Amino acid sequence: MSAAPDQGSEATPSRAALAIPTTDDPRAAPSTEASSRADPAEVWIVLAAHDEAPTIETVLEELVARWPNAVVVDDGSEDGTRELARRHTPHVLRHRINRGQGAALQTGIEYALARGARYLVTFDADGQHDPRDVEALLAPLARGECEVTLGSRFLGEAVDLPAGRRLALRLAVLLGRLVHRVPLTDAHNGLRAFTLRAARRMEITLDGMAHASEIVDLVRQAGLAFREVPVTVRYSAYSLSKGQPTRAAFRIAFQYLMGKLLR
Amino acid sequence: MSPLNGFQVLFAILMAVLGTASLVAVGRRAVTRREGALWAALCIAACVAVLWPRLTSLVAGWLGIGRGADLISYLTVAVMLVGFWLTYMRLRALRRELTLLVRRLALDEGLGEERREPGPPREDPSDRSPR
């Protein structure tokens, strides 16, 4: 998702570069089992956005067509992200100063809970996630099989993922298994879904990117049933420029460990 | 006691000023009594170490360190580390408070007239999870 405030972004990526499927895409097959489908009126999509003007409209346009309840938390943007988001959803919150993705997601989660959400989905605003995966994430929750679903690009597909980034993510997964004691295949995927009960039992306290690891700990500590779901993550020059550089891994790891120690 | 040199005099004056400022800060409630007492004690200890250097050598000997100067060095490192840790913890708490404030402003603005929940409760009495 969003990079730190001092990192720049690429020029506005084209729709093709974002590779967001169109509504007439034959691959977008609807779910056939009514019992596995969550009512869109009860689903809230939470997006944290910091300076995502190049992609926010494209992302929201596809999301709200299927999931009308989308809340965007503008995390101190200075490029008009908030105004662009308001063209597609009335639910736009504003962090007056940048606090980090973890903080923005928690704000969005609390807003969705106050609005009566039964299911919550966290979704990146940089165009990496596929809106069609939301249905797959919600299906196990709607069937009552678990309370949390975590997207995994390594069970699904990671399109145009650079080799260096793939290696770093794989290492993060290995370390994560040691620390979290949970056998996940993807360490830092922003695509997740929670039931109301699960969301109420967790509170993200790490403001920055370390929140992704904190969420895994919170799920485990709360004893919430979860599963991984194959998802597609598409990388573009824009999303790679907004992502965290490899050297930031040490800072993120430090933040996570300090948070774990002092919690 | 041998006559004081210029440095000892200046240092003693500086410590006296800092120690007094600590106590004044307590009176003005800028710091807690415990913090004020701690800073005043540090000033007194520093003053003693500089005015009676042989005392530090004596204490160092008791502790098996050897030289008074080494004792001062070790204590300085320890005090600095504790100070850095306390500062880190305070900054961390401050960041947390800032995030909560920013969140509260965002939610109050977004929810309008509605009261927002004071954070997600740990237990959900009305379990709406699908079973």
Short mmCIF file of C-alpha atoms in Angstrom, two decimals:
data_model
loop_
_atom_site.label_atom_id
_atom_site.label_comp_id
_atom_site.label_asym_id
_atom_site.label_seq_id
_atom_site.Cartn_x
_atom_site.Cartn_y
_atom_site.Cartn_z
CA MET A 1 0.00 0.00 0.00
CA SER A 2 1.12 3.50 0.67
CA ALA A 3 4.76 4.34 1.20
CA ALA A 4 6.11 6.72 3.83
CA PRO A 5 5.28 10.37 3.11
CA ASP A 6 8.74 11.17 1.79
CA GLN A 7 8.58 8.58 -1.03
CA GLY A 8 7.41 9.72 -4.45
CA SER A 9 5.07 7.92 -6.89
CA GLU A 10 5.12 7.08 -10.57
CA ALA A 11 3.05 8.84 -13.20
CA THR A 12 -0.62 7.92 -13.31
CA PRO A 13 -0.71 4.27 -14.40
CA SER A 14 -3.06 3.28 -17.17
CA ARG A 15 -5.97 0.97 -16.48
CA ALA A 16 -4.17 -1.74 -18.45
CA ALA A 17 -1.07 -1.31 -16.31
CA LEU A 18 -3.19 -1.75 -13.21
CA ALA A 19 -4.69 -4.83 -14.89
CA ILE A 20 -8.00 -4.35 -13.12
CA PRO A 21 -10.54 -6.64 -14.83
CA THR A 22 -13.50 -5.06 -16.58
CA THR A 23 -17.06 -6.06 -15.84
CA ASP A 24 -17.34 -7.99 -19.12
CA ASP A 25 -14.34 -10.16 -18.26
CA PRO A 26 -15.44 -13.80 -18.82
CA ARG A 27 -13.24 -14.89 -15.90
CA ALA A 28 -15.44 -13.00 -13.45
CA ALA A 29 -17.76 -15.93 -12.79
CA PRO A 30 -20.34 -15.27 -10.05
CA SER A 31 -20.55 -17.49 -7.02
CA THR A 32 -23.10 -20.23 -7.49
CA GLU A 33 -23.89 -21.12 -3.87
CA ALA A 34 -26.27 -18.67 -2.22
CA SER A 35 -25.22 -19.83 1.25
CA SER A 36 -21.63 -18.82 0.65
CA ARG A 37 -22.42 -15.29 -0.45
CA ALA A 38 -22.32 -12.42 1.95
CA ASP A 39 -24.94 -9.74 1.59
CA PRO A 40 -23.19 -6.69 0.12
CA ALA A 41 -25.25 -4.48 2.42
CA GLU A 42 -23.52 -6.10 5.39
CA VAL A 43 -20.02 -5.94 3.96
CA TRP A 44 -17.70 -2.98 4.45
CA ILE A 45 -14.51 -2.54 2.48
CA VAL A 46 -11.84 -0.57 4.34
CA LEU A 47 -9.16 1.21 2.33
CA ALA A 48 -6.29 3.19 3.80
CA ALA A 49 -4.90 5.72 1.34
CA HIS A 50 -1.96 8.06 1.44
CA ASP A 51 -1.34 10.04 -1.76
CA GLU A 52 -3.11 7.51 -3.98
CA ALA A 53 -4.62 10.00 -6.44
CA PRO A 54 -3.34 8.02 -9.49
CA THR A 55 -5.24 4.87 -8.53
CA ILE A 56 -7.99 5.57 -6.01
CA GLU A 57 -10.73 6.28 -8.54
CA THR A 58 -10.00 3.17 -10.61
CA VAL A 59 -9.93 1.00 -7.50
CA LEU A 60 -13.14 2.42 -6.07
CA GLU A 61 -15.00 2.32 -9.37
CA GLU A 62 -14.64 -1.45 -9.53
CA LEU A 63 -15.18 -2.04 -5.82
CA VAL A 64 -18.36 -0.06 -5.21
CA ALA A 65 -20.03 -1.60 -8.26
CA ARG A 66 -20.27 -4.82 -6.24
CA TRP A 67 -19.64 -3.63 -2.66
CA PRO A 68 -21.30 -0.23 -2.10
CA ASN A 69 -20.09 0.16 1.46
CA ALA A 70 -16.51 1.26 0.98
CA VAL A 71 -14.82 3.55 3.49
CA VAL A 72 -11.62 5.31 2.52
CA VAL A 73 -9.39 6.67 5.25
CA ASP A 74 -7.31 9.45 3.78
CA ASP A 75 -4.12 9.26 5.82
CA GLY A 76 -2.81 12.80 5.48
CA SER A 77 -2.74 12.89 1.69
CA GLU A 78 -1.62 16.03 -0.09
CA ASP A 79 -2.50 15.11 -3.68
CA GLY A 80 -6.29 15.34 -3.62
CA THR A 81 -6.90 11.67 -2.81
CA ARG A 82 -9.77 12.56 -0.53
CA GLU A 83 -11.67 14.59 -3.11
CA LEU A 84 -11.24 11.91 -5.75
CA ALA A 85 -12.47 9.22 -3.37
CA ARG A 86 -15.59 11.24 -2.58
CA ARG A 87 -16.65 10.97 -6.22
CA HIS A 88 -17.20 7.24 -5.67
CA THR A 89 -18.12 6.81 -2.01
CA PRO A 90 -19.61 9.11 0.61
CA HIS A 91 -17.63 7.35 3.33
CA VAL A 92 -14.33 9.18 3.32
CA LEU A 93 -12.55 9.87 6.59
CA ARG A 94 -9.59 12.17 7.02
CA HIS A 95 -6.54 11.75 9.19
CA ARG A 96 -5.31 15.33 9.45
CA ILE A 97 -1.72 14.12 9.61
CA ASN A 98 -0.17 10.93 8.30
CA ARG A 99 -0.20 8.18 10.90
CA GLY A 100 0.50 5.06 8.87
CA GLN A 101 -1.47 2.28 7.23
CA GLY A 102 -2.12 0.40 10.46
CA ALA A 103 -3.62 3.45 12.11
CA ALA A 104 -5.73 4.26 9.05
CA LEU A 105 -7.09 0.72 8.82
CA GLN A 106 -8.08 0.72 12.48
CA THR A 107 -9.90 4.02 11.98
CA GLY A 108 -11.74 2.57 9.00
CA ILE A 109 -12.59 -0.59 10.94
CA GLU A 110 -14.05 1.39 13.83
CA TYR A 111 -16.10 3.46 11.37
CA ALA A 112 -17.44 0.34 9.67
CA LEU A 113 -18.33 -1.22 13.01
CA ALA A 114 -20.19 1.93 14.00
CA ARG A 115 -22.08 1.70 10.71
CA GLY A 116 -23.25 -1.83 11.46
CA ALA A 117 -20.83 -3.92 9.42
CA ARG A 118 -21.20 -7.66 9.68
CA TYR A 119 -18.15 -8.40 7.55
CA LEU A 120 -15.09 -6.22 7.03
CA VAL A 121 -12.52 -6.45 4.28
CA THR A 122 -9.21 -4.56 4.16
CA PHE A 123 -8.20 -3.67 0.61
CA ASP A 124 -5.19 -1.81 -0.73
CA ALA A 125 -5.75 1.45 -2.56
CA ASP A 126 -2.77 1.17 -4.93
CA GLY A 127 -4.39 -1.14 -7.46
CA GLN A 128 -2.54 -4.32 -6.49
CA HIS A 129 -5.61 -6.21 -5.33
CA ASP A 130 -8.29 -7.76 -7.50
CA PRO A 131 -11.87 -6.82 -6.49
CA ARG A 132 -13.03 -10.28 -7.55
CA ASP A 133 -11.06 -11.79 -4.68
CA VAL A 134 -13.34 -10.13 -2.12
CA GLU A 135 -16.04 -12.70 -2.85
CA ALA A 136 -13.58 -15.55 -2.26
CA LEU A 137 -12.45 -14.02 1.02
CA LEU A 138 -16.00 -13.64 2.29
CA ALA A 139 -17.30 -17.08 1.27
CA PRO A 140 -15.73 -19.03 4.18
CA LEU A 141 -16.96 -16.39 6.62
CA ALA A 142 -20.49 -16.51 5.24
CA ARG A 143 -20.50 -20.31 5.50
CA GLY A 144 -19.37 -20.06 9.11
CA GLU A 145 -16.17 -22.00 8.50
CA CYS A 146 -13.93 -19.42 10.14
CA GLU A 147 -13.89 -15.81 11.33
CA VAL A 148 -10.85 -14.47 9.54
CA THR A 149 -9.58 -15.04 6.03
CA LEU A 150 -6.12 -13.93 4.94
CA GLY A 151 -5.24 -13.50 1.30
CA SER A 152 -2.15 -15.28 0.01
CA ARG A 153 -0.46 -14.33 -3.22
CA PHE A 154 1.67 -17.46 -3.04
CA LEU A 155 -1.36 -19.73 -2.95
CA GLY A 156 -2.87 -17.60 -5.69
CA GLU A 157 -0.90 -15.50 -8.13
CA ALA A 158 1.68 -12.75 -7.87
CA VAL A 159 1.77 -11.07 -11.26
CA ASP A 160 4.94 -9.24 -12.29
CA LEU A 161 6.48 -9.64 -8.86
CA PRO A 162 10.19 -8.77 -9.11
CA ALA A 163 12.56 -11.54 -8.09
CA GLY A 164 14.15 -9.50 -5.34
CA ARG A 165 10.82 -8.61 -3.79
CA ARG A 166 9.70 -12.25 -4.06
CA LEU A 167 12.79 -13.39 -2.17
CA ALA A 168 12.28 -10.76 0.52
CA LEU A 169 8.64 -11.79 0.94
CA ARG A 170 9.59 -15.46 1.15
CA LEU A 171 12.11 -14.67 3.87
CA ALA A 172 9.49 -12.67 5.70
CA VAL A 173 7.18 -15.66 5.55
CA LEU A 174 9.85 -17.92 7.06
CA LEU A 175 10.57 -15.46 9.84
CA GLY A 176 6.88 -14.96 10.39
CA ARG A 177 6.36 -18.67 10.92
CA LEU A 178 8.97 -18.64 13.66
CA VAL A 179 7.62 -15.56 15.38
CA HIS A 180 3.88 -16.02 14.97
CA ARG A 181 3.95 -19.80 15.24
CA VAL A 182 1.32 -19.81 12.53
CA PRO A 183 2.00 -21.62 9.22
CA LEU A 184 1.10 -18.86 6.80
CA THR A 185 2.22 -18.77 3.19
CA ASP A 186 2.03 -14.98 2.81
CA ALA A 187 3.42 -12.62 5.41
CA HIS A 188 2.22 -9.16 4.50
CA ASN A 189 -0.88 -9.32 2.36
CA GLY A 190 -3.25 -6.41 2.83
CA LEU A 191 -6.26 -8.34 1.56
CA ARG A 192 -8.10 -9.79 4.56
CA ALA A 193 -11.65 -10.31 5.76
CA PHE A 194 -13.11 -10.46 9.25
CA THR A 195 -16.44 -11.16 10.81
CA LEU A 196 -17.91 -8.57 13.15
CA ARG A 197 -16.95 -10.68 16.13
CA ALA A 198 -13.37 -11.02 14.98
CA ALA A 199 -13.03 -7.31 14.26
CA ARG A 200 -14.36 -6.43 17.70
CA ARG A 201 -11.83 -8.66 19.35
CA MET A 202 -8.85 -7.05 17.69
CA GLU A 203 -7.39 -3.57 17.87
CA ILE A 204 -4.47 -2.57 15.68
CA THR A 205 -2.03 -0.52 17.78
CA LEU A 206 1.00 -0.46 15.48
CA ASP A 207 0.54 2.51 13.18
CA GLY A 208 3.00 1.62 10.45
CA MET A 209 3.54 -1.40 8.22
CA ALA A 210 4.27 -3.64 11.21
CA HIS A 211 0.50 -3.80 11.72
CA ALA A 212 0.37 -6.68 9.25
CA SER A 213 2.36 -8.87 11.63
CA GLU A 214 0.40 -7.56 14.58
CA ILE A 215 -2.87 -8.67 12.97
CA VAL A 216 -1.58 -12.23 12.72
CA ASP A 217 -0.67 -12.16 16.42
CA LEU A 218 -4.05 -10.73 17.35
CA VAL A 219 -5.85 -13.46 15.41
CA ARG A 220 -3.84 -16.16 17.11
CA GLN A 221 -4.10 -14.66 20.60
CA ALA A 222 -7.87 -14.24 20.28
CA GLY A 223 -8.16 -17.87 19.23
CA LEU A 224 -10.00 -16.91 16.04
CA ALA A 225 -10.47 -19.58 13.41
CA PHE A 226 -8.83 -18.43 10.18
CA ARG A 227 -7.75 -19.69 6.81
CA GLU A 228 -5.72 -18.49 3.88
CA VAL A 229 -7.43 -17.81 0.57
CA PRO A 230 -5.66 -17.69 -2.81
CA VAL A 231 -5.71 -14.15 -4.17
CA THR A 232 -4.09 -12.30 -7.04
CA VAL A 233 -1.68 -9.46 -6.46
CA ARG A 234 -0.67 -7.48 -9.53
CA TYR A 235 2.46 -5.39 -9.41
CA SER A 236 2.98 -2.29 -11.47
CA ALA A 237 5.71 0.30 -11.57
CA TYR A 238 3.41 2.55 -9.57
CA SER A 239 2.59 0.05 -6.83
CA LEU A 240 6.23 -0.98 -6.54
CA SER A 241 7.23 2.65 -6.12
CA LYS A 242 4.66 3.03 -3.32
CA GLY A 243 5.69 -0.15 -1.56
CA GLN A 244 8.26 -0.44 1.18
CA PRO A 245 11.90 -0.78 0.09
CA THR A 246 13.70 -3.90 1.29
CA ARG A 247 15.87 -1.88 3.66
CA ALA A 248 12.71 -0.81 5.50
CA ALA A 249 12.25 -4.43 6.58
CA PHE A 250 14.60 -3.91 9.52
CA ARG A 251 12.69 -0.86 10.74
CA ILE A 252 9.37 -2.67 10.36
CA ALA A 253 10.74 -5.73 12.17
CA PHE A 254 11.97 -3.49 15.02
CA GLN A 255 8.59 -1.79 15.31
CA TYR A 256 6.83 -5.14 15.41
CA LEU A 257 9.16 -6.63 18.00
CA MET A 258 8.95 -3.57 20.25
CA GLY A 259 5.18 -3.61 19.93
CA LYS A 260 5.09 -7.30 20.82
CA LEU A 261 7.41 -6.75 23.79
CA LEU A 262 5.55 -3.78 25.18
CA ARG A 263 1.99 -4.84 24.47
CA MET B 1 40.20 19.22 51.53
CA SER B 2 42.51 20.85 48.96
CA PRO B 3 41.51 24.23 47.46
CA LEU B 4 39.02 23.98 44.64
CA ASN B 5 40.19 24.65 41.11
CA GLY B 6 38.30 26.77 38.61
CA PHE B 7 36.55 23.86 36.94
CA GLN B 8 35.32 22.49 40.25
CA VAL B 9 33.88 25.86 41.21
CA LEU B 10 32.11 26.33 37.87
CA PHE B 11 30.83 22.77 37.88
CA ALA B 12 29.50 23.10 41.42
CA ILE B 13 27.69 26.31 40.47
CA LEU B 14 26.21 24.63 37.37
CA MET B 15 24.99 21.65 39.39
CA ALA B 16 23.53 23.96 42.02
CA VAL B 17 21.60 25.81 39.32
CA LEU B 18 20.34 22.59 37.72
CA GLY B 19 19.40 21.10 41.05
CA THR B 20 17.50 24.23 42.04
CA ALA B 21 15.77 24.33 38.65
CA SER B 22 14.65 20.73 39.21
CA LEU B 23 13.06 21.64 42.50
CA VAL B 24 11.42 24.71 40.99
CA ALA B 25 10.03 22.53 38.21
CA VAL B 26 8.45 20.33 40.86
CA GLY B 27 6.88 23.37 42.47
CA ARG B 28 5.45 24.45 39.12
CA ARG B 29 4.27 20.89 38.47
CA ALA B 30 6.30 20.73 35.28
CA VAL B 31 7.72 17.41 36.53
CA THR B 32 6.62 15.01 39.24
CA ARG B 33 8.19 15.06 42.69
CA ARG B 34 9.89 11.77 41.92
CA GLU B 35 11.45 13.13 38.74
CA GLY B 36 12.53 16.33 40.46
CA ALA B 37 14.09 14.40 43.31
CA LEU B 38 15.90 12.13 40.87
CA TRP B 39 17.39 15.02 38.92
CA ALA B 40 18.38 16.81 42.13
CA ALA B 41 20.06 13.64 43.41
CA LEU B 42 21.98 13.29 40.15
CA CYS B 43 23.19 16.87 40.43
CA ILE B 44 24.32 16.28 44.00
CA ALA B 45 26.09 13.06 43.07
CA ALA B 46 27.85 14.74 40.17
CA CYS B 47 28.89 17.60 42.41
CA VAL B 48 30.29 15.23 45.02
CA ALA B 49 32.21 13.26 42.39
CA VAL B 50 33.86 16.40 41.07
CA LEU B 51 34.53 18.09 44.40
CA TRP B 52 35.82 14.92 46.15
CA PRO B 53 37.43 12.81 43.41
CA ARG B 54 39.12 10.56 45.94
CA LEU B 55 35.68 9.50 47.14
CA THR B 56 34.88 8.10 43.71
CA SER B 57 38.13 6.12 43.81
CA LEU B 58 37.15 4.76 47.23
CA VAL B 59 33.72 3.68 45.99
CA ALA B 60 35.26 2.23 42.83
CA GLY B 61 37.55 0.18 45.01
CA TRP B 62 34.60 -1.17 46.99
CA LEU B 63 32.96 -2.22 43.73
CA GLY B 64 36.13 -3.82 42.39
CA ILE B 65 36.29 -1.43 39.42
CA GLY B 66 39.68 0.06 40.05
CA ARG B 67 39.66 3.71 39.08
CA GLY B 68 37.20 6.40 40.07
CA ALA B 69 37.19 7.69 36.51
CA ASP B 70 36.08 4.28 35.27
CA LEU B 71 33.26 4.26 37.82
CA ILE B 72 32.11 7.66 36.55
CA SER B 73 32.24 6.40 32.96
CA TYR B 74 30.19 3.29 33.71
CA LEU B 75 27.60 5.24 35.66
CA THR B 76 27.35 7.83 32.88
CA VAL B 77 26.68 5.10 30.32
CA ALA B 78 24.07 3.51 32.57
CA VAL B 79 22.31 6.81 33.19
CA MET B 80 22.34 7.63 29.47
CA LEU B 81 20.86 4.27 28.53
CA VAL B 82 18.12 4.62 31.10
CA GLY B 83 17.48 8.13 29.86
CA PHE B 84 17.27 7.01 26.24
CA TRP B 85 14.88 4.21 27.19
CA LEU B 86 12.60 6.50 29.14
CA THR B 87 12.62 9.01 26.31
CA TYR B 88 11.78 6.28 23.79
CA MET B 89 8.90 5.09 25.95
CA ARG B 90 7.55 8.61 26.31
CA LEU B 91 7.80 9.25 22.59
CA ARG B 92 6.04 5.98 21.94
CA ALA B 93 3.23 6.94 24.30
CA LEU B 94 3.04 10.35 22.68
CA ARG B 95 2.73 8.83 19.20
CA ARG B 96 -0.05 6.60 20.47
CA GLU B 97 -1.93 9.55 21.93
CA LEU B 98 -1.50 11.47 18.69
CA THR B 99 -2.93 8.60 16.67
CA LEU B 100 -5.90 8.28 19.00
CA LEU B 101 -6.55 12.02 18.72
CA VAL B 102 -6.29 11.99 14.92
CA ARG B 103 -8.61 8.98 14.83
CA ARG B 104 -11.12 10.61 17.12
CA LEU B 105 -11.22 13.72 14.94
CA ALA B 106 -11.66 11.62 11.80
CA LEU B 107 -14.45 9.53 13.28
CA ASP B 108 -16.28 12.46 14.82
CA GLU B 109 -16.19 14.22 11.47
CA GLY B 110 -17.21 11.10 9.56
CA LEU B 111 -19.96 9.92 11.85
CA GLY B 112 -21.38 13.39 12.28
CA GLU B 113 -24.06 13.60 14.97
CA GLU B 114 -23.77 9.93 15.83
CA ARG B 115 -21.80 8.92 18.89
CA ARG B 116 -18.90 6.77 17.94
CA GLU B 117 -17.95 3.79 20.00
CA PRO B 118 -15.01 4.39 22.37
CA GLY B 119 -12.92 1.76 20.64
CA PRO B 120 -13.88 -1.86 19.90
CA PRO B 121 -14.99 -3.72 23.03
CA ARG B 122 -13.11 -6.89 23.83
CA GLU B 123 -16.20 -9.02 24.27
CA ASP B 124 -19.19 -8.91 21.98
CA PRO B 125 -22.30 -9.65 24.08
CA SER B 126 -24.47 -9.99 20.99
CA ASP B 127 -22.60 -12.62 19.02
CA ARG B 128 -23.55 -12.05 15.39
CA SER B 129 -20.94 -14.37 13.94
CA PRO B 130 -22.36 -16.86 11.43
CA ARG B 131 -22.69 -20.37 12.77
#
